[in-house]
Coordinates of N, CA and C in Angstrom, one line a residue:
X1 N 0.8 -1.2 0.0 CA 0.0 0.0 0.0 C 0.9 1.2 0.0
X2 N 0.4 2.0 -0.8 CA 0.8 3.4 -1.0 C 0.1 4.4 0.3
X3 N 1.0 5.0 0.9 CA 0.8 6.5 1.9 C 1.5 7.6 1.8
X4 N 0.6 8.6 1.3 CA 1.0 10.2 1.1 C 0.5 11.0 1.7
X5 N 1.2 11.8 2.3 CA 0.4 13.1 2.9 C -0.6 13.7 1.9
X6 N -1.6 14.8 2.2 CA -1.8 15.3 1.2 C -1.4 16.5 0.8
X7 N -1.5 16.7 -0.4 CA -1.0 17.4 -1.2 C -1.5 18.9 -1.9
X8 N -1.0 20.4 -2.1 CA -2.2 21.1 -2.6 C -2.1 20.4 -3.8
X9 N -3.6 20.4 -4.5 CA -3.6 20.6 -5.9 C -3.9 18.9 -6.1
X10 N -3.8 18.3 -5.1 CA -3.5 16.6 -5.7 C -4.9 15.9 -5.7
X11 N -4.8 15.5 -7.2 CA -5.9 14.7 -7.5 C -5.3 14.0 -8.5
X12 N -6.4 12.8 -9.0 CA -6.1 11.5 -9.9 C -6.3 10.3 -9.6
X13 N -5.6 9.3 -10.2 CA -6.5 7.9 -9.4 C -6.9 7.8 -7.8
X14 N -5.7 8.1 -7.3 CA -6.8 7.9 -6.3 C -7.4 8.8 -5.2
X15 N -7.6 9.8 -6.1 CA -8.7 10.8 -5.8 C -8.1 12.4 -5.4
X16 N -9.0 13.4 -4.9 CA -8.7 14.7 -4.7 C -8.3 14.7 -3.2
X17 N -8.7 13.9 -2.0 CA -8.0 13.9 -0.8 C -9.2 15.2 -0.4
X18 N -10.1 14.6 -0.5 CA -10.9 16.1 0.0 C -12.0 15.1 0.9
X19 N -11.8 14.3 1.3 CA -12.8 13.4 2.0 C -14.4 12.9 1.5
X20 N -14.8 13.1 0.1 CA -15.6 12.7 -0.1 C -15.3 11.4 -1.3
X21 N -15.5 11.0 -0.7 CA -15.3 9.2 -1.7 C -16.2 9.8 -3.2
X22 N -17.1 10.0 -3.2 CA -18.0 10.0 -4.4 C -17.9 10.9 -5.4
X23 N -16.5 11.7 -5.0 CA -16.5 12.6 -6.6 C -15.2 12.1 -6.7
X24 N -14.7 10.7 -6.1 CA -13.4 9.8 -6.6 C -14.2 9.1 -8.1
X25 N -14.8 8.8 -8.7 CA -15.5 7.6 -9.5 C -14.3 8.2 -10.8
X26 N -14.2 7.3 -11.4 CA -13.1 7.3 -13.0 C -14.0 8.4 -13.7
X27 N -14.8 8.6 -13.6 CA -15.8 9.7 -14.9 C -15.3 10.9 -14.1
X28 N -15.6 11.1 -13.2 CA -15.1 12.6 -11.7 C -14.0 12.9 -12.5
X29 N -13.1 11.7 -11.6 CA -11.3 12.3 -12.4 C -11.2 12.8 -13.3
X30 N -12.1 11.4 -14.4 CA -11.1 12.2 -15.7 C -11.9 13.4 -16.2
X31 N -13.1 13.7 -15.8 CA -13.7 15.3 -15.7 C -12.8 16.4 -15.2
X32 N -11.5 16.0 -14.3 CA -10.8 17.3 -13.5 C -9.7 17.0 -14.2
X33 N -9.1 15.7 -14.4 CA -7.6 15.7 -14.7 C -7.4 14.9 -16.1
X34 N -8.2 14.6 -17.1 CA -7.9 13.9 -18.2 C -8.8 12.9 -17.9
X35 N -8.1 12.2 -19.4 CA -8.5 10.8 -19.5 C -7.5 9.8 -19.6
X36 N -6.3 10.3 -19.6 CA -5.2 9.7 -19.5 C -4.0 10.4 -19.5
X37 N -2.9 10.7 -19.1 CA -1.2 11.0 -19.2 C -1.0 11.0 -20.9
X38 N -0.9 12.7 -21.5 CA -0.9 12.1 -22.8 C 0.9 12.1 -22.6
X39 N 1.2 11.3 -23.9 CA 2.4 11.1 -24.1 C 4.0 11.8 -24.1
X40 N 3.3 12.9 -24.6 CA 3.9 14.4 -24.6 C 3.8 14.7 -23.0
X41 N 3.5 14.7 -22.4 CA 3.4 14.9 -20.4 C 4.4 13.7 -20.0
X42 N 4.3 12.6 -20.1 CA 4.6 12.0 -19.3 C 6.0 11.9 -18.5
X43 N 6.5 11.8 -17.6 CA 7.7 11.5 -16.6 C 8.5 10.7 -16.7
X44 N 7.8 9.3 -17.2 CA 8.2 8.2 -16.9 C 9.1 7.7 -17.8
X45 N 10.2 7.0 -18.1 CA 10.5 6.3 -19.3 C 9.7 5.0 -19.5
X46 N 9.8 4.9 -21.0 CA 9.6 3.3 -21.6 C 7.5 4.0 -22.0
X47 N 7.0 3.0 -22.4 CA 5.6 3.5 -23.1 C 4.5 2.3 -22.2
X48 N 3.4 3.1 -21.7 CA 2.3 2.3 -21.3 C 2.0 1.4 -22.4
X49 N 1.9 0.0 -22.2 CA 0.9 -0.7 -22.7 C -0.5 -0.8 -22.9
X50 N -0.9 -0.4 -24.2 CA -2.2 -0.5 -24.4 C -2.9 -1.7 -24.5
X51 N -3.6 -2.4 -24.0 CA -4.4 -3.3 -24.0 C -5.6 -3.7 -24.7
X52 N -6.3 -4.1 -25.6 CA -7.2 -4.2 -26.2 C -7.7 -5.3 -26.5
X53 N -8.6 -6.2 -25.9 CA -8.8 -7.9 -26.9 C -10.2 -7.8 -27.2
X54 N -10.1 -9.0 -27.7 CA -12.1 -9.2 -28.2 C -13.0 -9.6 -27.5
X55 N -12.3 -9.9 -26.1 CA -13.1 -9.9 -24.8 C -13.3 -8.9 -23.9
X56 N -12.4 -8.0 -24.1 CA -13.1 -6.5 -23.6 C -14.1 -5.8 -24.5
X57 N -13.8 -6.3 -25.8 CA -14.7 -5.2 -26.3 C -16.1 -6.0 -26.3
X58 N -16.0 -7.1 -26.4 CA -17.6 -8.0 -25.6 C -18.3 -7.7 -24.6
X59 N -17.1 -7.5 -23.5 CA -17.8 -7.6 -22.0 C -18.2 -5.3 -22.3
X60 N -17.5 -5.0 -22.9 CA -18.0 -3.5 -23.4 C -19.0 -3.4 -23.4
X61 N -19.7 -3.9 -24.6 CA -21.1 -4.2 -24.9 C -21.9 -4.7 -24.3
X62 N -21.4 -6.0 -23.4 CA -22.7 -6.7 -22.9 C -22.9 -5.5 -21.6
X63 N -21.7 -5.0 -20.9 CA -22.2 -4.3 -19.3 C -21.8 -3.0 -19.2
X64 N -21.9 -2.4 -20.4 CA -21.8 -0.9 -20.3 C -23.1 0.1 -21.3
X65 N -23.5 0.5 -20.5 CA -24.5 1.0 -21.6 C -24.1 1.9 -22.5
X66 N -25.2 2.3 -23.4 CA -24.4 2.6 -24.8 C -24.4 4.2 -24.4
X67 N -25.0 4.6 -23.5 CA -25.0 6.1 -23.2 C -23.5 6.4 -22.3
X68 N -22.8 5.5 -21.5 CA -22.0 5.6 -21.0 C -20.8 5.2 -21.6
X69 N -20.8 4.3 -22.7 CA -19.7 4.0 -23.5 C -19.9 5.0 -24.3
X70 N -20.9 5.8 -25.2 CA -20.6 6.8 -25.9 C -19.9 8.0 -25.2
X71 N -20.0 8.7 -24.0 CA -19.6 9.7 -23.4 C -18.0 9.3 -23.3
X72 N -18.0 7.8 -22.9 CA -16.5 7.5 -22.4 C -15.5 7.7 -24.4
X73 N -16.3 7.3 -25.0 CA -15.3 7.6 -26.1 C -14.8 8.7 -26.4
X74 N -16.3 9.6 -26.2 CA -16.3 11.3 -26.9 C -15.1 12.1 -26.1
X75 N -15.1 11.4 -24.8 CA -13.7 12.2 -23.6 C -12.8 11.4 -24.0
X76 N -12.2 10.4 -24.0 CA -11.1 9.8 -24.8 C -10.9 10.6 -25.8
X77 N -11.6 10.2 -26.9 CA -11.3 10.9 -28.4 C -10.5 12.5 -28.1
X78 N -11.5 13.5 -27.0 CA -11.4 14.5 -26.9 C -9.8 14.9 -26.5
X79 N -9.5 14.3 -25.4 CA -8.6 14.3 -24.9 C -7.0 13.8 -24.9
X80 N -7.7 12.9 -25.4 CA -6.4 12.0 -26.1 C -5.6 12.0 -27.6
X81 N -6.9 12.8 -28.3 CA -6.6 13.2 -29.6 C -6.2 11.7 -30.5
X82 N -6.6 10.4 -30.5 CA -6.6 9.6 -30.8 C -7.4 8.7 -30.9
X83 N -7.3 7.6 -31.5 CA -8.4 6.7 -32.4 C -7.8 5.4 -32.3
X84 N -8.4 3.9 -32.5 CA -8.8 3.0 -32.3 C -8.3 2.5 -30.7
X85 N -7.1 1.3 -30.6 CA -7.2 1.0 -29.5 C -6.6 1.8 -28.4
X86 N -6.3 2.5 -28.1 CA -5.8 3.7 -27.3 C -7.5 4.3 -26.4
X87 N -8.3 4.6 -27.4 CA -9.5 5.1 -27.5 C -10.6 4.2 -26.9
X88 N -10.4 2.7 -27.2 CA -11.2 1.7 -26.6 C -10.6 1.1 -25.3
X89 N -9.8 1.4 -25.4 CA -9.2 1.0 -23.7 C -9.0 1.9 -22.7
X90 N -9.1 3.2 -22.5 CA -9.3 4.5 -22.2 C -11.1 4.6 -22.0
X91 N -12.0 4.1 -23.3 CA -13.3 4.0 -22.7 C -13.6 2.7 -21.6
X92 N -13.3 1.7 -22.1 CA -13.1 0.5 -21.0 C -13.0 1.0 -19.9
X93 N -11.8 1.8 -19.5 CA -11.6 2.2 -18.0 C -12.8 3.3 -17.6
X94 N -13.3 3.7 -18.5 CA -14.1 4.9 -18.4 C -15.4 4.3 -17.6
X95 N -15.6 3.3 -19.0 CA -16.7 2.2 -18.3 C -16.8 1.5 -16.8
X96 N -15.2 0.8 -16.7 CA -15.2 -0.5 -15.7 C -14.0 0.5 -14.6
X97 N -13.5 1.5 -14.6 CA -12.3 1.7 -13.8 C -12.6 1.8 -12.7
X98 N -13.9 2.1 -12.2 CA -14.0 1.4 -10.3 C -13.8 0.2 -10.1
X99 N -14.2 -0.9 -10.8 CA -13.7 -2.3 -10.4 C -12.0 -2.6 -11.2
X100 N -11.6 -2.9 -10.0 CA -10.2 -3.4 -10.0 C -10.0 -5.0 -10.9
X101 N -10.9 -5.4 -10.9 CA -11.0 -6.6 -11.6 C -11.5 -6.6 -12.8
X102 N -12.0 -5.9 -13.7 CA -12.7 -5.5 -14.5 C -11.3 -6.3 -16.0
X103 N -10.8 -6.3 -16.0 CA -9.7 -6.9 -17.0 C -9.6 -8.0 -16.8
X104 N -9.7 -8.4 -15.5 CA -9.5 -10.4 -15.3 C -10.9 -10.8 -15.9
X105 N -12.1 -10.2 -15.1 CA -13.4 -10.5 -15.3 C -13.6 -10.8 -16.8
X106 N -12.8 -9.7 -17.9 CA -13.0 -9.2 -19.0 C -12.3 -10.8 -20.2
X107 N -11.8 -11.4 -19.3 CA -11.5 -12.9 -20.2 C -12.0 -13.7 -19.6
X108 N -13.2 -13.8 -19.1 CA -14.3 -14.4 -19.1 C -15.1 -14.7 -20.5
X109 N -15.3 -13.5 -21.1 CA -15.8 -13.2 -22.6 C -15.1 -13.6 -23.4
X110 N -14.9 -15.5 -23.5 CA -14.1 -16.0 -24.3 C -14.9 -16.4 -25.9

């Protein structure tokens, strides 16, 4: 487990540190801070793996509704400035990013 003081200004995964759990949800965040670290920002060396199979984009469809997978694209797209799987795995998380399991669950959809 990760422990940080808090921080001014600090928000992101795991949240703004302002004590209310419910403006933490993945749609909140990436409303205040993105939809993802674009590439041109990032800190880190070496490149995130993007993920994409034919079992996420199944379990997409079967448990995300179409009103909330379309919003999660339109802020991907918006923000990311990019298209196909970058854009579908960025809505995935949009869709599923409170559940932590949501990628294991997601090869279920064999």
């Amino acid at each position: 487990q990760i422990e940080m003081p808090k921080q001014p200004g600090h928000d992101g995964v795991c949240g703004n540190f302002n004590g209310n759990e419910g403006d933490d949800t993945t749609q909140a965040i990436m409303e205040r801070v993105g939809a993802r670290v674009r590439p041109s920002e990032c800190l880190l060396s070496g490149h995130a793996l993007i993920e994409w199979t034919p079992q996420m984009d199944k379990m997409m469809r079967a448990e995300c509704s179409g009103n909330t997978r379309a919003a999660g694209h339109a802020k991907c797209t918006q923000y990311l400035g990019a298209n196909g799987n970058v854009v579908n795995s960025c809505t995935f998380d949009y869709c599923f990013g409170m559940n932590v399991r949501a990628r294991k669950h997601a090869k279920t959809y064999a």
